[in-house]
CSV table of C-alpha atoms in Angstrom, one decimal:
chain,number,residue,atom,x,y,z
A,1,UNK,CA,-7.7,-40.5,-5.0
A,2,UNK,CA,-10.7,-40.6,-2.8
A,3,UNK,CA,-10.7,-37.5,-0.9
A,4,UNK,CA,-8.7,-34.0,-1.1
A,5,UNK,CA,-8.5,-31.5,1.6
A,6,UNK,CA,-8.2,-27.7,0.8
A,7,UNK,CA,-8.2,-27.6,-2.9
A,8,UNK,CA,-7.0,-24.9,-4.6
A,9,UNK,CA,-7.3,-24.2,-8.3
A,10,UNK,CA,-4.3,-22.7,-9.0
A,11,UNK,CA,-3.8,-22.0,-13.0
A,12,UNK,CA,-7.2,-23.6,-14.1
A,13,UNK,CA,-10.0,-20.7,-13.1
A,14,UNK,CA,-10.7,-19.9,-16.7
A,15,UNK,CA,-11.6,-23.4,-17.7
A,16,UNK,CA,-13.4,-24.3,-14.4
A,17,UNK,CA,-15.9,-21.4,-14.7
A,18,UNK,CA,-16.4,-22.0,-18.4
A,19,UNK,CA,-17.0,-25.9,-16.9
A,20,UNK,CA,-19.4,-24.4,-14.8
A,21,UNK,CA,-21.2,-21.9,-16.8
A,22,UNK,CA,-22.1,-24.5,-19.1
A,23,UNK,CA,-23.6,-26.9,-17.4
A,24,UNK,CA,-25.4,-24.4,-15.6
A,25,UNK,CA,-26.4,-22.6,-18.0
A,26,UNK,CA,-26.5,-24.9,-21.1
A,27,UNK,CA,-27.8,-27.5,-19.5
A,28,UNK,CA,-24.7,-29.3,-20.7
A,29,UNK,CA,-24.0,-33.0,-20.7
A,30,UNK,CA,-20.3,-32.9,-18.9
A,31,UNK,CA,-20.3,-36.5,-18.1
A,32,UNK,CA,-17.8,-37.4,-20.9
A,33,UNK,CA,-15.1,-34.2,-20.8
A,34,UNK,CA,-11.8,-35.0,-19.5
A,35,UNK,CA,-9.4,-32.0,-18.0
A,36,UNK,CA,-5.9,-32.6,-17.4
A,37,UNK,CA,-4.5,-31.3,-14.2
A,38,UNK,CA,-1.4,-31.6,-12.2
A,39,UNK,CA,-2.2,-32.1,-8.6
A,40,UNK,CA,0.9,-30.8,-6.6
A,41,UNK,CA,0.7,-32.1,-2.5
A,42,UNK,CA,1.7,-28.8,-0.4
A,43,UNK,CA,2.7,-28.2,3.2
A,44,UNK,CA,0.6,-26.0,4.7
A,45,UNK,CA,3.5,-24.2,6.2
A,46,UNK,CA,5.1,-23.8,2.8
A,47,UNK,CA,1.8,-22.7,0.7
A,48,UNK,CA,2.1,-18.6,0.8
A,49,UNK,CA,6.1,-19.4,-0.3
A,50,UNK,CA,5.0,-21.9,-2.9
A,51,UNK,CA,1.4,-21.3,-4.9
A,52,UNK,CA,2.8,-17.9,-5.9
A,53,UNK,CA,5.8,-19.9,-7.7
A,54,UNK,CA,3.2,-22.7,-8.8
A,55,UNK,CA,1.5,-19.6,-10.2
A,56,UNK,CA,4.7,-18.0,-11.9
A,57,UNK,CA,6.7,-21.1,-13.6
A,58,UNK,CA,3.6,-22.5,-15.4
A,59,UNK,CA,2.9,-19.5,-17.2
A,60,UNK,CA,6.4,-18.7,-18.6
A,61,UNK,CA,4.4,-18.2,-22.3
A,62,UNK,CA,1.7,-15.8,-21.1
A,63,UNK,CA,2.7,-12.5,-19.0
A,64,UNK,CA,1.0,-12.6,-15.3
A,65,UNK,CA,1.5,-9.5,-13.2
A,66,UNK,CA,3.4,-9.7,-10.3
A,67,UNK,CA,0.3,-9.0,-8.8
A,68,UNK,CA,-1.2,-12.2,-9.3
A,69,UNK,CA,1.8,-13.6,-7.3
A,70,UNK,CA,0.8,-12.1,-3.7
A,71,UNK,CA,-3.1,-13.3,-4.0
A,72,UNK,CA,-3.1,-15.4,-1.8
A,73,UNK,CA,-1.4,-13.7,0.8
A,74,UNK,CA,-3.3,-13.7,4.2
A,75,UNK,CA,-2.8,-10.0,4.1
A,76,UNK,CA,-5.2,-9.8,0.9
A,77,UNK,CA,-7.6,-12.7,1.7
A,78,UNK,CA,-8.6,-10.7,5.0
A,79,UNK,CA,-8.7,-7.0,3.0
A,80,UNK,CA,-11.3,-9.6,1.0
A,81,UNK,CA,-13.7,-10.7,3.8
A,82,UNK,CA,-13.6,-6.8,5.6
A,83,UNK,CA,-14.9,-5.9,2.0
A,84,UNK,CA,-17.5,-8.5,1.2
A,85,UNK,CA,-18.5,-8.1,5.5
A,86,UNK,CA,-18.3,-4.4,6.5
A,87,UNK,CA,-21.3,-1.8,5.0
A,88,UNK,CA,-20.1,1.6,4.0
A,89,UNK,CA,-22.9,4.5,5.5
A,90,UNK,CA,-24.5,5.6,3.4
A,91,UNK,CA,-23.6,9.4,1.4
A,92,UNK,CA,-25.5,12.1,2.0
A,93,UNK,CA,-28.4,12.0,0.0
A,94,UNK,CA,-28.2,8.1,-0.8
A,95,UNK,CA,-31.1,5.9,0.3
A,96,UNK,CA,-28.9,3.2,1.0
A,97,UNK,CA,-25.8,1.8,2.5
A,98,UNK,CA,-22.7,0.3,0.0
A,99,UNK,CA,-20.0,-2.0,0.3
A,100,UNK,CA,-16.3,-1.5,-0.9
A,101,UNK,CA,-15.2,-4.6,-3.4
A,102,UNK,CA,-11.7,-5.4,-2.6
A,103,UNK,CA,-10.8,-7.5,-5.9
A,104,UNK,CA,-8.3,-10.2,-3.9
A,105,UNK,CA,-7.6,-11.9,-7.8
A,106,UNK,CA,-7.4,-10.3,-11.3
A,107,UNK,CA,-11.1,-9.9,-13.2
A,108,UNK,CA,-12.8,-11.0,-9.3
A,109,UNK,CA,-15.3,-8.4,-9.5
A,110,UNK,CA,-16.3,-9.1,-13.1
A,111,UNK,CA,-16.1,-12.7,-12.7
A,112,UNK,CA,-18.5,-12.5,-9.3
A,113,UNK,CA,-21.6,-10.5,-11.8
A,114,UNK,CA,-21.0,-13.2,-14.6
A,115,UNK,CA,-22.2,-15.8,-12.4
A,116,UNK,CA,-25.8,-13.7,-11.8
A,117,UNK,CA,-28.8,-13.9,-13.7
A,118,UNK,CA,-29.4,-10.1,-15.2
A,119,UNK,CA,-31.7,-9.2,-12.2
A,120,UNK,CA,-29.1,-10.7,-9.4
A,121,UNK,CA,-26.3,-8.4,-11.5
A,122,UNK,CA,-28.3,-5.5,-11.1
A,123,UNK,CA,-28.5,-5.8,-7.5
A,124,UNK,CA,-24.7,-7.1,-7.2
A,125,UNK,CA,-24.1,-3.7,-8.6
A,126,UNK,CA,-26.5,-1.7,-6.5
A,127,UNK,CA,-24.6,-3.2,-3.6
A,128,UNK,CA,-20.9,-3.3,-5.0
A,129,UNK,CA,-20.9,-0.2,-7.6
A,130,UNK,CA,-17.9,-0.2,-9.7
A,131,UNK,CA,-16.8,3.1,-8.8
A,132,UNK,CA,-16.2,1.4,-4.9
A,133,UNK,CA,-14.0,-1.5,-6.6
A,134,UNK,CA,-10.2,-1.6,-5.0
A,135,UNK,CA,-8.2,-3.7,-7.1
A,136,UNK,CA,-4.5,-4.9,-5.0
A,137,UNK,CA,-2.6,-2.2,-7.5
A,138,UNK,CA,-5.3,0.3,-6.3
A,139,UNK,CA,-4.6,-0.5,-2.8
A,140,UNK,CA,-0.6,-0.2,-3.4
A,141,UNK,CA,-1.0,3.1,-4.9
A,142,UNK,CA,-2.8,4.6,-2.4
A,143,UNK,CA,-1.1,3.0,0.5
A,144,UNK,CA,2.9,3.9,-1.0
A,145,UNK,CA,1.4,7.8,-2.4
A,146,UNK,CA,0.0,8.3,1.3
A,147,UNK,CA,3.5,6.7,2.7
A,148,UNK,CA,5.3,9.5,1.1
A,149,UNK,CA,7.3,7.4,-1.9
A,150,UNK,CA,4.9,9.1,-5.1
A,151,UNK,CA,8.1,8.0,-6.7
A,152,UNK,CA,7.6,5.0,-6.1
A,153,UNK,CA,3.9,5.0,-7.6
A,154,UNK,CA,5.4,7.1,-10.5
A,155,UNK,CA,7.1,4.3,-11.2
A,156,UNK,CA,4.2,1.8,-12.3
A,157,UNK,CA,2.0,-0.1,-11.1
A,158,UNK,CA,3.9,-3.7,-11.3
A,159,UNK,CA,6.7,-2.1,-9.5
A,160,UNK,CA,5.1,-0.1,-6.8
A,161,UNK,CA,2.8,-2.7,-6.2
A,162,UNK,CA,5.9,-5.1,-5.4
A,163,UNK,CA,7.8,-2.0,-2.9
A,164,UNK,CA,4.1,-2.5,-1.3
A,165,UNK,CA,3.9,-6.4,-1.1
A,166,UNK,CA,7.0,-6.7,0.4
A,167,UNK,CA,6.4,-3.5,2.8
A,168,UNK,CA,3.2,-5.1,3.9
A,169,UNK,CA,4.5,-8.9,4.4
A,170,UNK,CA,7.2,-7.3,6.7
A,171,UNK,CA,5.1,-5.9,8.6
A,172,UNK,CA,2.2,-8.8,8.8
A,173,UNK,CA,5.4,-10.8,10.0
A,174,UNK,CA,6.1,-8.4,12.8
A,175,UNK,CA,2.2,-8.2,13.7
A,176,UNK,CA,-0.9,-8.9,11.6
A,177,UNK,CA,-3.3,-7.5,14.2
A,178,UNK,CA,-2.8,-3.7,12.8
A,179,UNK,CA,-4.6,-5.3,9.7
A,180,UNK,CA,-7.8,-4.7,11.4
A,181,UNK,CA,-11.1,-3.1,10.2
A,182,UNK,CA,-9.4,0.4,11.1
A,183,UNK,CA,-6.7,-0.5,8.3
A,184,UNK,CA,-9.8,-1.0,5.8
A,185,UNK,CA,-11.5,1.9,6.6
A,186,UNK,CA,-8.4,4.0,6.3
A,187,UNK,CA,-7.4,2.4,3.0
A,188,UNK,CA,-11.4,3.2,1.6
A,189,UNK,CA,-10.9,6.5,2.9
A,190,UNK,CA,-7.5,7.1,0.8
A,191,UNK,CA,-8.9,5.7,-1.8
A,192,UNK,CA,-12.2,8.3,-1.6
A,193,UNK,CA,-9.2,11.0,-1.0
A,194,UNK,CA,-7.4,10.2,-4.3
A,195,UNK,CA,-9.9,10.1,-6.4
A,196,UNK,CA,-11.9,13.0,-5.3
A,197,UNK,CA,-8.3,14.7,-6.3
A,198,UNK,CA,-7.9,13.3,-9.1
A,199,UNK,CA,-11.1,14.1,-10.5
A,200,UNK,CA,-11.0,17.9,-8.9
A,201,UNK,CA,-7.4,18.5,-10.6
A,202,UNK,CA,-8.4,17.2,-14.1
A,203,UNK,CA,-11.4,19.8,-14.2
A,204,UNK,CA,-9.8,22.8,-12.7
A,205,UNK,CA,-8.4,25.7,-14.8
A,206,UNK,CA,-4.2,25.3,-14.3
A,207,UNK,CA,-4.4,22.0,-15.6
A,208,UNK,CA,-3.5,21.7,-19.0
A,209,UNK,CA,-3.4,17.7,-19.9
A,210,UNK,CA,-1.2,14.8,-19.3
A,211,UNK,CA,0.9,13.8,-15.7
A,212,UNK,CA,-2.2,13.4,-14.0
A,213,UNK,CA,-1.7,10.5,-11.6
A,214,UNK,CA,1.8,11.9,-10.6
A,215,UNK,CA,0.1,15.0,-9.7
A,216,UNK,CA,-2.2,13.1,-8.0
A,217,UNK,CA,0.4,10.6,-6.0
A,218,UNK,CA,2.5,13.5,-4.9
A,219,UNK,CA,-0.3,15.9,-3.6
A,220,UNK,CA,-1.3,12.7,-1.5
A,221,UNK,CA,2.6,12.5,-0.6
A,222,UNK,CA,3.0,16.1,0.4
A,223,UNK,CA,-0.5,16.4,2.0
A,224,UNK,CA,0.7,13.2,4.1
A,225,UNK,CA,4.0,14.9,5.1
A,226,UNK,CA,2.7,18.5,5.9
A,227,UNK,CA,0.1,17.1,8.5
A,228,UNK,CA,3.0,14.7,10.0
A,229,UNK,CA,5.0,17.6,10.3
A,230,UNK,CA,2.9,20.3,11.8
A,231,UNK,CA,3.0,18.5,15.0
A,232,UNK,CA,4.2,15.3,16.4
A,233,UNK,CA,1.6,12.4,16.1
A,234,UNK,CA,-0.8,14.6,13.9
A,235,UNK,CA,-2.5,12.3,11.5
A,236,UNK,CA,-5.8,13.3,9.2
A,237,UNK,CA,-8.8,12.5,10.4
A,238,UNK,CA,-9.6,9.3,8.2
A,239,UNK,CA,-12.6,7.9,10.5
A,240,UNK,CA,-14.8,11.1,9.3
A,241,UNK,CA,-14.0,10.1,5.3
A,242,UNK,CA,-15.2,7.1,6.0
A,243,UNK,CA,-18.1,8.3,7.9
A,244,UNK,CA,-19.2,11.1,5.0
A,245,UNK,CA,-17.9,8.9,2.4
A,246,UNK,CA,-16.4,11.8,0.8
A,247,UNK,CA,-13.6,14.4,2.0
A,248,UNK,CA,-14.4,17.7,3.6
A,249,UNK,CA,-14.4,21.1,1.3
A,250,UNK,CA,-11.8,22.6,3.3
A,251,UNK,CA,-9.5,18.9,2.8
A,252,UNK,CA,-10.1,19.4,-1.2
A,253,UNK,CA,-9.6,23.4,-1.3
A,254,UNK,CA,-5.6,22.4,0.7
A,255,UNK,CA,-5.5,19.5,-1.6
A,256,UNK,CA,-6.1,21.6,-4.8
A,257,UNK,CA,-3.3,23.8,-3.2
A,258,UNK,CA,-1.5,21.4,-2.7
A,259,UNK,CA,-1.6,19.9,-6.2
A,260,UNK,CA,-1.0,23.2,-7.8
A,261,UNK,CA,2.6,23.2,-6.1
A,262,UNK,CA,3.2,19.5,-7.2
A,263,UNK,CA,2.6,20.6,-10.4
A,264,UNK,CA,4.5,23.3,-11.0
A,265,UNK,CA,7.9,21.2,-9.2
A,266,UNK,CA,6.6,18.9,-11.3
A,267,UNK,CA,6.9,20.7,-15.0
A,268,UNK,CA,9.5,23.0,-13.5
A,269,UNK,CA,11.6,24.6,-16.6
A,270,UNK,CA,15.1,24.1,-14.7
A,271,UNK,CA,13.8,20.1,-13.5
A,272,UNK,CA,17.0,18.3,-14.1
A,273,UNK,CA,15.2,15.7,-16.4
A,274,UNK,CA,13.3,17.1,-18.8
A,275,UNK,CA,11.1,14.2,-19.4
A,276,UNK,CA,8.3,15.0,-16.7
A,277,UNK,CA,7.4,11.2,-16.4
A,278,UNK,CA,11.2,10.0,-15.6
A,279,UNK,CA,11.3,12.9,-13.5
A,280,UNK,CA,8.6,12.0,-11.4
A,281,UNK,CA,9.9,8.4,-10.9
A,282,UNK,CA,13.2,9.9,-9.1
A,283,UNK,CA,13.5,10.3,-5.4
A,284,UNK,CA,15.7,13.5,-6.3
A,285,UNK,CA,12.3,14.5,-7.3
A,286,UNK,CA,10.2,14.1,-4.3
């Protein structure tokens, strides 16, 4: 072999940055380590259909999420270069604009600041704080809960994330142009909106412990399908989230309404499954 064309480490990341790392690091004399590697020749036409099995059948001793499988989707890889492109303004009373990290592969984010000198990390972090990192089950969860399917979400993250990859690669069939920098926005923005609930509903006085993210994935349901249905076309405002960087007052006082109902159907004493995470899994229950 003299020359190879779009390579693509497929199972070996681990031991390539571990290569890397020490020889960079170390100093280390690499001259005489031998790695064994299959080298598998792959249509370009055929790669999205056959990395993700590549992927699957050599590692039938480890467990890989599902997640792992839809990586290299284009849908992901151009969620990846909005994130690493596109700077978030800044929130009021920050001196500085941040980016959202969209984390295309497992342990990406962590993986990116292990390759910085403590200094470079710093900044890395200053840029890309941790609390702005969307992993692809992060994006599935807000995306399905917002869809109206909390069900769905209730029902993990493997399988919701799976109801999402197929939802999305239908659509990116029909037309990948709605995967556009509006589509990024509004998915930071949902993402801003679900955890700003989240964290309002485990403080607030009602809420005793446990069932939080159902809570949480149904208020985003309901609040989805009560602005849908107050008139036809309504849709929330998700440019201004993005724009503050945080939801409005008056968003998180309905939410909190909002939440309060969810819980209550929720942990109803006549629910028809008493177990209030099965419960929440069933469409009978949204």
């Amino acid at each position: 072999i003299t020359r190879m064309l779009d390579l693509q480490i497929v199972n070996g990341g681990q031991s390539t940055a571990s290569l890397f790392h020490t020889r960079k690091r170390d100093r280390a004399d690499l001259s005489q380590i031998f790695v064994q590697m299959k080298l598998s020749v792959i249509d370009s036409q055929q790669s999205e259909t056959v990395v993700p099995r590549i992927s699957e059948y050599a590692n039938t001793q480890n467990r890989v999420n599902a997640a792992d499988f839809f990586s290299n989707h284009p849908f992901h890889v151009r969620m990846e270069g909005f994130s690493r492109r596109m700077w978030a303004p800044a929130q009021k009373g920050a001196q500085r604009e941040t980016k959202w990290f969209y984390e295309r592969t497992r342990g990406q984010y962590q993986n990116e600041k292990a390759k910085l000198t403590p200094a470079e990390a710093k900044k890395f972090e200053a840029v890309y704080p941790r609390s702005q990192l969307i992993t692809k089950t992060d994006a599935a969860k807000y995306s399905v809960s917002w869809g109206q399917e909390p069900h769905k979400v209730s029902a993990g993250a493997q399988k919701n994330f799976l109801a999402f990859a197929n939802s999305v690669a239908d659509r990116w069939a029909s037309s990948d142009a709605q995967f556009n920098e509006a589509y990024f926005k509004e998915l930071v923005a949902k993402a801003i909106l679900f955890q700003t609930i989240r964290a309002r509903v485990a403080k607030i006085d009602w809420y005793q412990s446990g069932y939080l993210a159902n809570i949480v994935a149904y208020t985003m349901a309901k609040l989805a399908h009560s602005i849908a249905s107050q008139a036809k076309g309504a849709r929330l405002d998700f440019a201004t989230i993005w724009n503050r960087q945080q939801p409005s007052e008056a968003l998180l006082d309905a939410s909190l309404d909002v939440a309060h109902l969810c819980f209550r159907v929720l942990t109803a004493e006549q629910r028809p499954i008493q177990n209030v995470t099965e419960w929440a899994k069933r469409e009978q229950c949204w």
